[in-house]
Coordinates of C-alpha atoms in Angstrom, one line a residue:
X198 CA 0.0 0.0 0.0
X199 CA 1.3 3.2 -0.8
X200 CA 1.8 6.1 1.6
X201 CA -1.3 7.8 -0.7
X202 CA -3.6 4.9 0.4
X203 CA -2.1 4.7 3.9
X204 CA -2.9 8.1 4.4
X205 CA -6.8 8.1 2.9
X206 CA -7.5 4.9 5.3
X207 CA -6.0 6.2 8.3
X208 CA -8.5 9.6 7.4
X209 CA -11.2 7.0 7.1
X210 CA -10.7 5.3 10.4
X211 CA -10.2 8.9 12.0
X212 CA -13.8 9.9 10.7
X213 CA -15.5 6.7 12.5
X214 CA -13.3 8.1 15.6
X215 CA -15.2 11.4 15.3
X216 CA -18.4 9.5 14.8
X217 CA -18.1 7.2 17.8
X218 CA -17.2 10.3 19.7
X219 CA -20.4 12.3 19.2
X220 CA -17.8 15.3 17.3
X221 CA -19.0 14.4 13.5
X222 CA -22.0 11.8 13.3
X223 CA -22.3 10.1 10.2
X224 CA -25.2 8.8 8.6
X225 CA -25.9 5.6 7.4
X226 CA -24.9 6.3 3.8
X227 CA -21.6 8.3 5.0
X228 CA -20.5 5.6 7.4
X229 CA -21.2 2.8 4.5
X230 CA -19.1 4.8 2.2
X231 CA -16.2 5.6 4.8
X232 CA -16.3 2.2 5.6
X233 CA -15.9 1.2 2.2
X234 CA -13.0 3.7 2.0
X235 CA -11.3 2.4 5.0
X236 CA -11.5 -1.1 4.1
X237 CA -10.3 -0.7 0.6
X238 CA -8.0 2.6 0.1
X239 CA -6.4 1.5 -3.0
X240 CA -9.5 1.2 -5.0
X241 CA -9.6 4.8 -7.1
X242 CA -12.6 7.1 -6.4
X243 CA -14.6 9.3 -8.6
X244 CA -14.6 12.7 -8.4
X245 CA -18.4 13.0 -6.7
X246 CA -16.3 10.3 -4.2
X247 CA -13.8 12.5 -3.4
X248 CA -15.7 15.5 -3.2
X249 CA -18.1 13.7 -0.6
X250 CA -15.1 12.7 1.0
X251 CA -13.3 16.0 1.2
X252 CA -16.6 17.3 2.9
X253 CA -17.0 14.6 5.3
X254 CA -13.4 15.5 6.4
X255 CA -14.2 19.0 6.5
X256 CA -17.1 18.7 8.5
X257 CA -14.9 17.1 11.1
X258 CA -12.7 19.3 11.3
X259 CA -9.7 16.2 9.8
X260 CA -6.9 17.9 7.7
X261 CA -7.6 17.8 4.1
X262 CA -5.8 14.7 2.2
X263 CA -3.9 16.7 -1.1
X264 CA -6.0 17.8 -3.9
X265 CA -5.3 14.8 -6.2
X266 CA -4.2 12.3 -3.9
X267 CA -7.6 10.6 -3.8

């Protein structure tokens, strides 16, 4: 795994921290698709995927994985 996937996983497992902590809930949908994400970095997403992801991150309040690295 690269230090590109390392990184997005580690972001996913660090938004299920933030949910399980009451600081950023997810939804249903979100916390399907992060777990997806965390399970399975290396598979490429989609621009709408990374965008969604980007906001999730955002919202809480996780630094921002580089613009292309997703």
């Amino acid at each position: 795994m690269t230090e590109l996937h390392t990184q997005i996983e580690a972001t996913a497992w660090a938004l299920f921290e933030r949910h399980r902590d009451g600081t950023a809930p997810l939804t249903l949908k979100a916390g399907s698709f992060v777990g997806q994400v965390a399970v399975c970095p290396e598979w490429p997403l989609s621009d709408r995927q990374r965008a969604w992801f980007g906001k999730l991150i955002d919202r809480a309040g996780l630094p921002p994985i580089s613009e292309g690295d997703a």
